[in-house]
Amino acid sequence: MEPLLAAPPGPPGSASPAGRRLQGKPPSAPPRGLPSHRAAPEADRPGPALPRPPLTATTSPLGAEEEEEEEEKKEKEEPAPARCTSPLPKWRRRRCCGRGRAAAGPGRCGGPSAASAGEAAGKERGGPAGGRGPAGGCWQPPGQPSPPPLRVFCSTFDVAVVGAGIVGLASARELVLRHPELAFAVLEKEQELAHHQSGHNSGVIHSGIYYTPGSLKAKLCVQGAALCYEYCDQKGIPYKQCGKLIVAVEQDEIPRLKALYERGLQNNVRGLKLIGSKEIQAKEPFCRGLMALDSPYTGIVNYKQVAESYAEDFQEAGGTILTDFEVTGMVMAKESSSESADGLKYPVIVRNSKGEEIYCRHIVTCAGLYSDRLSEISGCSPEPRIVPFRGDYLVLKPEKCYMVKGNIYPVPNPRFPFLGFHFTPRMDGSVWLGPNAVLAFKREGYKLFDFSTTDFFDAVLYSGLWKLVLRNLSYGLSEMYRACFLSAQVKELQKFIPEVTVNDVLRGPSGVRAQALDSDGNLVDDFVFDGGTGDIGSRILHVRNAPSPAATSSLAIAKMIADEVKRRFEL
């Protein structure tokens, strides 16, 4: 793989491509949370260094104006930098070039030396010299040898956001845009962003029909959908406003469908209307139904691409993203600590599974499948508990995708906790069918036989799960049966499109839903935000439950979290 190419280095004092000056900040200051590259020698800068006569501190025979003219002339004569052809997303390229390393080379960062960068970073933020940063390093392309691990960054931050899913990244983005004078970090245990729920969902931009009027879910979904479309337009992220039909196939479903229509109107969902069987076939020629609720503003998008764009905005505004940083501890710094020049300005120590640590003032957790465990680590309440449910999708064979134009959903049955099978077109042209909902034996278990002893016993020993199971025993057994037999799943799909057969489908991807349960076995169906008491608890805001449509609502959720952070922490 070719090394990442960077713009030619400018004269001393100019910013490197990864640490370029942001609007509103003085040229001499690097983005907060990132090491400065200004002291780096020419050979250590990212990308191939173009020859340039070194400027020294000695007096030049030319005057200041002549020197500037000479420099401008030389820059014009220099060849234009080669365009970066890396297939990596922009946040990856920026992150790779933004980290300091001791030596430059293909696929590596060419920043300042480890010692000088760490010391400069630590001193700049008022933290301990040397950066006190965790070991690790820049992401390496597959198949390339990894250089000696060393990750150089500022170890002190005003706010650390734990979790680089779409909600965590949207929240971090909103915070850094509101408070550009503060230092922010996102801590992610995986090597990739949006790796779990945010990268394993159906990709639907929901319109807000299903949710109880007046609930946070309803308000945030309607606001979030509008913000999502606006953001995608601004950033050039492709999406399709393909619409959705909620189809009644039985007479007893029609009253529920009409009630759903009234609920959607109360939630201010745009363009809703009830249509008959002929209009259904006009929109979806292969779909059969008695009546349907038409939602023309429902759409689809690649949420992983959206999340990576949030990360890009966050980094451009000066934020730092630390991957491979699994948080396992949060403690208060000892009062006797004198390592920081600012004393206890950054009193919270966040440690990861490798024993590495950062210092911060406040923490926001958006940990999805691990939200309850992070809350418990910080000394806050473990309730509501997270129980993982796996959803398995089928996919239509490519030659059969013509049968589905937009989203086709069933009328939800209030007796059952999950929505049921639906047809979902994807941005890549494929069509997903499903999902089912079965208990996962691992919180990140995307395959049938994935198993974690800790996760399994954590779920089955929780009384709330057994209360849920006993209330929905027949539904649960039916879901398990359909998970094992393809024909049983296809039978559900044939209620809407009779032409679909077992030969038309393949087993597809799976996702794991972080379902929050209370001790009475009730599904926690709305967003939950809480904190705690004491030294640690008062400095933490936990996003305890962010159910679907959290991806749709991410920008609206981020605004609410930023408001709550400002109120609680007095930023």
XYZ file of C-alpha atoms in Angstrom:
571
model
C 0.000 0.000 0.000
C 1.324 3.417 -0.858
C 2.162 5.713 2.045
C -0.262 8.503 2.830
C 0.779 11.665 1.043
C 0.731 15.028 2.706
C 1.082 18.592 1.544
C 4.681 19.820 1.411
C 5.897 21.223 4.719
C 5.888 24.986 5.018
C 8.393 27.173 6.761
C 9.016 26.748 10.470
C 5.993 27.846 12.428
C 3.483 26.538 9.893
C 1.104 23.734 10.898
C 1.365 20.208 9.595
C -1.598 18.839 7.594
C -2.903 16.879 10.596
C -2.419 19.749 13.008
C -3.427 22.565 10.729
C -4.685 25.783 12.249
C -8.405 25.974 12.903
C -10.467 29.086 12.383
C -10.564 31.311 15.411
C -7.340 29.898 16.917
C -3.917 31.571 16.805
C -1.507 30.092 14.267
C 0.930 29.075 16.960
C -1.481 26.821 18.835
C -2.013 23.206 17.722
C -5.496 21.682 18.033
C -6.248 20.777 21.617
C -5.574 17.228 22.622
C -3.084 16.642 19.775
C 0.700 16.897 19.931
C 2.360 19.816 18.222
C 4.341 19.068 15.052
C 6.012 22.448 14.844
C 9.302 21.345 16.320
C 9.564 18.320 14.055
C 12.599 18.185 11.780
C 11.919 18.159 8.060
C 12.595 14.431 7.648
C 10.154 13.536 10.435
C 7.106 15.194 8.924
C 4.265 13.096 7.498
C 4.591 12.304 3.807
C 7.546 12.754 1.492
C 9.501 15.866 2.386
C 10.254 18.154 -0.519
C 13.704 19.772 -0.603
C 13.786 23.215 0.936
C 16.764 25.239 2.184
C 16.662 25.259 5.981
C 16.013 28.610 7.610
C 18.163 29.353 10.624
C 17.982 31.831 13.442
C 20.922 33.807 12.054
C 20.370 37.236 10.550
C 19.399 37.076 6.883
C 21.106 39.428 4.426
C 17.637 40.145 2.983
C 15.054 42.319 4.637
C 11.777 40.908 5.940
C 9.807 41.845 2.825
C 12.466 40.398 0.508
C 12.431 37.165 2.514
C 8.657 36.841 2.155
C 8.832 37.482 -1.608
C 11.616 34.916 -1.950
C 9.571 32.325 -0.043
C 6.444 32.966 -2.140
C 8.486 32.569 -5.334
C 9.915 29.252 -4.111
C 6.485 27.936 -3.157
C 5.148 28.735 -6.641
C 8.055 26.901 -8.235
C 7.515 23.779 -6.108
C 5.478 20.988 -7.733
C 1.917 20.486 -6.498
C 1.648 17.783 -3.830
C 0.393 14.402 -4.976
C -3.221 13.731 -4.122
C -3.806 11.189 -1.372
C -5.275 8.020 -2.872
C -5.669 6.164 0.394
C -8.890 4.109 0.594
C -9.088 4.866 4.318
C -11.877 7.125 5.622
C -10.762 10.694 6.266
C -10.868 10.320 10.054
C -8.383 7.452 9.718
C -6.007 9.441 7.518
C -6.174 12.407 9.837
C -5.686 10.272 12.907
C -2.725 8.429 11.410
C -0.992 11.612 10.339
C -1.952 13.378 13.547
C -0.149 11.050 15.952
C 3.501 11.523 16.739
C 6.086 8.762 16.173
C 9.782 8.566 16.557
C 10.393 7.574 12.951
C 8.668 8.107 9.643
C 8.011 5.390 7.119
C 5.372 3.855 4.853
C 2.038 3.802 6.624
C 3.483 5.476 9.717
C 3.352 8.897 11.214
C 6.302 11.157 10.849
C 5.847 13.420 13.833
C 8.123 14.668 16.556
C 10.106 12.308 18.696
C 8.229 10.485 21.418
C 9.887 12.260 24.270
C 9.643 15.788 22.913
C 6.045 15.413 21.719
C 4.851 13.849 24.950
C 6.611 16.476 27.038
C 5.233 19.317 24.930
C 1.735 17.873 25.061
C 1.822 17.392 28.806
C 3.139 20.873 29.489
C 0.679 22.536 27.124
C -2.359 21.149 28.984
C -0.873 21.657 32.395
C -0.479 17.913 32.867
C 2.537 15.817 33.721
C 5.463 16.094 31.349
C 5.845 13.131 29.095
C 2.135 13.065 28.286
C 1.473 10.080 30.571
C -0.270 8.679 27.527
C -1.239 5.095 26.910
C 0.880 2.900 24.747
C -0.512 1.888 21.418
C -0.071 3.463 18.050
C -1.472 4.559 14.754
C -3.653 2.219 12.808
C -1.703 0.101 10.337
C -3.058 -1.167 7.008
C -3.571 -4.962 7.003
C -0.450 -6.888 6.099
C 1.983 -4.095 6.996
C 4.457 -4.664 9.847
C 3.677 -2.621 12.923
C 6.383 -0.240 14.143
C 7.318 -0.175 17.827
C 4.116 0.814 19.640
C 4.011 4.372 20.880
C 1.027 6.697 20.994
C 1.762 10.299 21.792
C -1.047 12.613 22.846
C -2.011 15.039 25.536
C -3.188 13.058 28.555
C -5.398 15.732 30.127
C -8.844 16.676 28.867
C -11.733 18.741 30.091
C -14.318 16.125 29.014
C -13.826 12.505 27.953
C -16.633 10.806 26.014
C -16.577 7.022 26.393
C -17.902 5.186 23.352
C -17.402 5.955 19.657
C -20.774 4.823 18.422
C -22.952 7.271 16.554
C -24.425 8.808 19.744
C -21.023 9.230 21.396
C -19.468 10.792 18.298
C -22.448 13.105 17.714
C -22.292 14.222 21.354
C -18.536 14.803 21.237
C -18.943 16.789 18.020
C -21.652 18.986 19.522
C -19.621 19.597 22.679
C -16.417 20.613 20.901
C -18.325 22.920 18.537
C -20.000 24.623 21.507
C -16.850 24.820 23.620
C -13.856 25.159 21.270
C -11.697 26.493 24.102
C -11.874 23.160 25.966
C -10.091 19.863 25.274
C -12.237 16.809 24.444
C -11.420 13.155 23.879
C -13.417 10.158 22.648
C -12.344 6.795 24.094
C -13.215 3.674 22.093
C -12.320 0.102 22.972
C -12.339 -1.120 19.349
C -9.929 -0.315 16.535
C -12.820 0.985 14.400
C -15.524 3.563 15.009
C -19.243 2.678 15.036
C -18.249 -0.971 15.169
C -21.220 -2.453 17.015
C -24.837 -1.223 17.136
C -24.112 1.818 14.950
C -22.544 -0.385 12.286
C -24.987 -3.304 12.519
C -28.370 -1.656 12.051
C -30.881 -1.498 9.208
C -29.897 2.043 8.176
C -33.443 3.438 8.304
C -34.042 7.151 8.927
C -37.214 6.846 10.994
C -39.925 9.489 10.932
C -41.310 9.113 14.490
C -44.625 7.285 13.999
C -44.504 4.539 16.613
C -43.521 6.432 19.735
C -45.709 7.657 22.596
C -46.665 11.308 22.044
C -44.718 13.607 24.346
C -41.957 11.045 24.979
C -38.300 11.830 24.426
C -38.257 9.130 21.762
C -40.962 10.891 19.756
C -39.537 14.406 20.100
C -35.939 13.439 19.398
C -36.829 11.226 16.433
C -38.822 13.916 14.612
C -36.148 16.548 15.285
C -33.323 14.115 14.583
C -34.691 12.993 11.219
C -34.836 16.589 9.977
C -31.315 17.258 11.278
C -30.023 14.025 9.726
C -31.285 14.933 6.247
C -29.894 18.456 6.603
C -26.499 17.165 7.741
C -26.274 14.637 4.902
C -27.069 17.403 2.410
C -24.337 19.620 3.874
C -21.712 16.870 3.859
C -22.680 15.219 0.577
C -23.512 11.907 2.287
C -25.806 9.882 0.017
C -29.246 8.852 1.258
C -32.551 7.780 -0.266
C -35.943 9.065 0.818
C -37.648 5.876 -0.319
C -40.583 6.052 2.101
C -42.228 3.402 4.246
C -45.519 1.502 4.181
C -46.877 0.045 7.419
C -49.178 -2.620 6.003
C -52.237 -4.225 7.591
C -52.768 -7.733 6.198
C -55.544 -8.792 8.615
C -58.837 -7.099 9.490
C -57.992 -6.914 13.200
C -54.879 -4.893 12.355
C -56.816 -2.007 10.761
C -57.938 -0.369 14.076
C -54.340 -0.515 15.322
C -53.136 1.009 12.045
C -55.585 3.901 12.370
C -54.482 4.462 15.966
C -50.895 4.546 14.708
C -51.880 7.182 12.161
C -53.341 9.375 14.932
C -50.212 8.907 16.998
C -48.024 9.968 14.079
C -50.090 13.130 13.619
C -49.677 13.975 17.310
C -45.918 13.553 16.883
C -45.934 16.014 13.942
C -44.709 13.432 11.433
C -44.830 14.953 7.961
C -46.825 13.637 5.016
C -48.647 10.747 6.729
C -51.707 9.309 5.019
C -53.773 6.126 5.018
C -54.015 4.332 1.677
C -56.016 1.366 0.332
C -54.954 -1.832 -1.410
C -54.810 -0.298 -4.911
C -52.543 2.529 -3.740
C -50.365 -0.021 -1.939
C -49.802 -1.852 -5.215
C -49.130 1.413 -7.024
C -46.241 2.066 -4.610
C -45.156 -1.544 -4.052
C -46.350 -3.696 -6.985
C -45.557 -7.019 -5.248
C -46.973 -6.095 -1.824
C -50.430 -7.230 -0.749
C -52.424 -5.582 2.043
C -55.845 -4.299 3.084
C -54.695 -0.863 4.196
C -51.390 0.878 4.820
C -49.960 3.922 6.512
C -47.772 5.782 4.011
C -44.766 7.683 5.425
C -43.060 9.317 2.425
C -40.265 11.000 4.439
C -38.801 7.790 5.859
C -35.395 7.151 4.293
C -32.238 5.068 4.364
C -28.571 5.959 4.861
C -25.275 4.314 5.792
C -24.988 5.237 9.475
C -21.380 4.097 9.709
C -20.520 6.709 7.086
C -22.490 9.308 9.048
C -20.653 8.377 12.270
C -17.261 8.668 10.555
C -18.265 12.111 9.294
C -19.087 13.122 12.884
C -15.616 11.905 13.878
C -14.075 13.958 11.096
C -15.884 17.101 12.298
C -14.793 16.390 15.867
C -11.135 16.050 14.940
C -11.167 19.101 12.685
C -12.466 21.105 15.644
C -9.527 19.928 17.771
C -10.889 16.774 19.427
C -8.866 13.619 20.022
C -10.052 10.074 19.298
C -8.290 7.240 21.114
C -9.137 3.779 19.823
C -8.122 0.481 21.443
C -8.850 2.105 24.810
C -11.231 -0.103 26.792
C -12.248 1.733 29.958
C -12.089 -0.485 33.035
C -11.720 2.007 35.869
C -12.572 5.544 36.939
C -11.036 6.899 40.132
C -10.339 10.242 41.711
C -6.738 11.392 41.798
C -5.237 11.453 45.271
C -5.174 14.873 46.862
C -1.460 14.460 47.537
C -0.765 14.153 43.808
C 1.626 16.859 42.658
C 2.313 15.560 39.155
C 0.186 18.244 37.517
C 1.190 21.872 37.516
C -2.494 22.700 37.921
C -2.883 20.475 40.981
C -6.270 18.785 40.786
C -7.568 20.622 37.735
C -8.056 17.195 36.116
C -9.070 15.084 39.126
C -10.599 12.036 37.393
C -8.300 9.240 36.258
C -9.694 6.956 33.537
C -7.836 3.646 33.151
C -8.094 1.061 30.430
C -7.623 -2.710 30.297
C -3.877 -2.295 29.656
C -3.314 -0.156 32.735
C -2.962 3.018 30.682
C -4.688 6.194 31.813
C -5.795 9.711 31.030
C -6.818 12.591 33.282
C -10.012 14.594 32.836
C -12.469 16.854 34.614
C -15.721 15.244 33.493
C -16.931 12.074 31.734
C -19.867 11.373 29.424
C -20.532 7.680 28.737
C -22.330 6.506 25.593
C -21.380 2.852 25.877
C -24.413 1.063 24.412
C -24.076 -2.634 25.242
C -21.843 -1.830 28.225
C -23.689 1.188 29.636
C -24.745 -0.647 32.810
C -21.235 -1.948 33.516
C -19.628 1.461 33.083
C -22.229 2.922 35.410
C -21.392 0.276 38.010
C -17.643 0.889 37.574
C -18.184 4.564 38.356
C -20.178 3.783 41.497
C -23.555 4.695 39.984
C -26.675 2.530 39.852
C -26.512 -0.648 37.706
C -30.228 -0.269 36.879
C -31.546 -0.503 34.234
C -29.600 -3.604 33.194
C -28.611 -4.379 29.615
C -29.718 -7.724 28.170
C -28.440 -8.406 24.634
C -30.841 -9.621 21.940
C -29.493 -10.777 18.591
C -31.401 -9.970 15.420
C -30.672 -12.138 12.359
C -31.436 -10.781 8.905
C -32.113 -12.561 5.652
C -31.208 -10.909 2.339
C -32.974 -11.130 -0.992
C -30.858 -12.561 -3.771
C -29.668 -9.748 -6.085
C -31.847 -10.898 -8.959
C -34.940 -10.633 -6.703
C -34.371 -7.178 -5.242
C -36.711 -5.624 -7.813
C -39.640 -6.856 -5.696
C -39.033 -4.194 -3.016
C -38.889 -0.436 -3.662
C -39.144 1.057 -0.159
C -39.494 0.015 3.467
C -42.388 -2.387 4.158
C -43.264 -2.837 7.845
C -45.911 -4.808 9.747
C -48.444 -3.240 12.087
C -46.864 -3.651 15.555
C -48.623 -5.966 17.976
C -48.741 -4.384 21.456
C -48.735 -7.852 23.076
C -45.171 -8.494 21.860
C -42.060 -6.528 22.792
C -40.438 -6.376 19.326
C -41.561 -5.039 15.967
C -41.474 -8.115 13.709
C -40.201 -8.880 10.222
C -39.899 -6.073 7.698
C -38.382 -5.373 4.283
C -35.557 -2.828 4.231
C -33.737 -1.639 1.078
C -30.100 -0.679 1.607
C -27.880 2.008 0.107
C -25.852 -0.632 -1.735
C -28.978 -1.893 -3.540
C -29.465 -5.013 -1.418
C -32.659 -5.748 0.537
C -32.598 -6.967 4.148
C -35.477 -9.018 5.556
C -36.155 -9.309 9.268
C -34.832 -9.281 11.891
C -35.935 -11.795 14.477
C -35.109 -11.257 18.170
C -33.444 -13.970 20.282
C -31.389 -13.807 23.450
C -27.689 -13.438 22.633
C -25.226 -15.375 24.793
C -22.586 -12.691 24.276
C -23.004 -8.923 24.273
C -21.143 -8.684 21.002
C -22.163 -12.109 19.736
C -23.142 -11.776 16.093
C -23.023 -15.496 15.360
C -25.316 -18.267 16.591
C -22.660 -19.999 18.709
C -20.852 -16.909 20.062
C -20.677 -17.343 23.826
C -19.319 -15.429 26.788
C -19.567 -16.977 30.239
C -19.644 -13.565 31.919
C -22.326 -12.156 29.615
C -24.416 -15.338 29.758
C -24.583 -15.555 33.540
C -25.005 -11.803 33.832
C -28.205 -12.124 31.781
C -29.712 -15.397 33.054
C -29.147 -14.551 36.733
C -31.027 -11.278 36.378
C -34.577 -11.577 37.700
C -35.882 -8.997 35.254
C -35.057 -11.250 32.290
C -37.025 -14.197 33.715
C -40.065 -12.012 34.318
C -39.879 -10.841 30.684
C -39.473 -14.404 29.395
C -42.409 -15.802 31.390
C -44.702 -13.033 30.142
C -43.704 -13.651 26.513
C -42.930 -17.375 26.524
C -44.871 -18.323 23.358
C -43.456 -15.375 21.426
C -39.924 -16.217 22.526
C -40.243 -19.865 21.504
C -41.623 -18.809 18.110
C -38.662 -16.492 17.563
C -36.213 -19.273 18.434
C -37.990 -21.638 16.020
C -37.850 -19.087 13.189
C -34.169 -18.466 13.919
C -33.435 -22.131 13.238
C -35.679 -22.725 10.216
C -35.466 -20.541 7.129
C -38.884 -21.611 5.858
C -40.539 -20.286 9.038
C -39.063 -16.831 8.449
C -40.077 -16.840 4.788
C -43.648 -17.706 5.802
C -43.815 -14.439 7.756
C -42.509 -12.497 4.750
C -45.065 -14.079 2.413
C -47.850 -12.327 4.324
C -46.709 -9.142 2.580
C -45.058 -10.360 -0.644
C -46.475 -13.808 -1.549
C -43.984 -14.248 -4.409
C -41.012 -14.567 -2.021
C -39.822 -18.177 -1.685
C -37.096 -19.967 0.249
C -35.027 -20.050 -2.956
C -35.098 -16.234 -3.147
C -33.352 -15.546 0.171
C -30.007 -16.066 1.843
C -28.932 -15.794 5.455
C -27.552 -12.319 6.026
C -25.846 -10.261 8.738
C -26.829 -9.980 12.391
C -26.935 -7.216 14.933
C -27.107 -7.160 18.714
C -29.560 -4.844 20.420
C -28.710 -3.415 23.842
C -32.103 -3.860 25.476
C -32.458 -2.109 28.809
C -34.595 -3.992 31.364
C -35.764 -2.963 34.799
C -36.016 -5.385 37.719
C -39.729 -5.977 37.019
C -38.988 -7.300 33.528
C -40.251 -4.216 31.710
C -38.482 -3.057 28.559
C -37.129 0.444 29.114
C -38.509 1.986 25.971
C -37.252 5.561 26.221
C -33.939 7.349 26.561
C -32.422 7.316 30.051
C -29.739 9.742 31.215
C -28.397 9.773 34.749
C -25.407 10.479 36.914
C -24.498 9.773 40.484
C -23.414 11.269 43.750
C -20.056 11.604 45.428
C -16.741 12.682 43.949
C -16.891 10.477 40.847
C -20.638 10.262 40.297
C -21.105 14.017 40.291
C -18.596 14.340 37.443
C -20.225 11.752 35.154
C -23.229 11.817 32.840
C -24.326 8.331 31.743
C -26.416 7.754 28.621
C -27.985 4.589 30.030
C -30.426 3.721 27.267
C -30.412 4.954 23.671
C -32.752 2.551 21.816
C -33.822 2.687 18.200
C -34.213 5.278 16.707
C -31.004 6.516 18.352
C -29.119 6.649 15.035
C -31.868 8.748 13.454
C -31.999 10.953 16.558
C -28.233 11.230 17.080
C -27.864 14.958 16.346
C -30.930 15.826 18.430
C -29.686 13.595 21.276
C -26.296 15.309 21.045
C -27.878 18.736 21.548
C -29.756 17.508 24.603
C -26.618 15.886 26.052
C -24.610 19.069 25.457
C -27.286 21.084 27.284
C -27.243 18.620 30.175
C -23.420 18.629 30.334
C -23.396 22.421 30.512
C -26.042 22.405 33.244
C -24.466 19.680 35.377
C -20.817 20.507 34.946
C -21.146 24.300 34.512
C -18.852 24.334 31.489
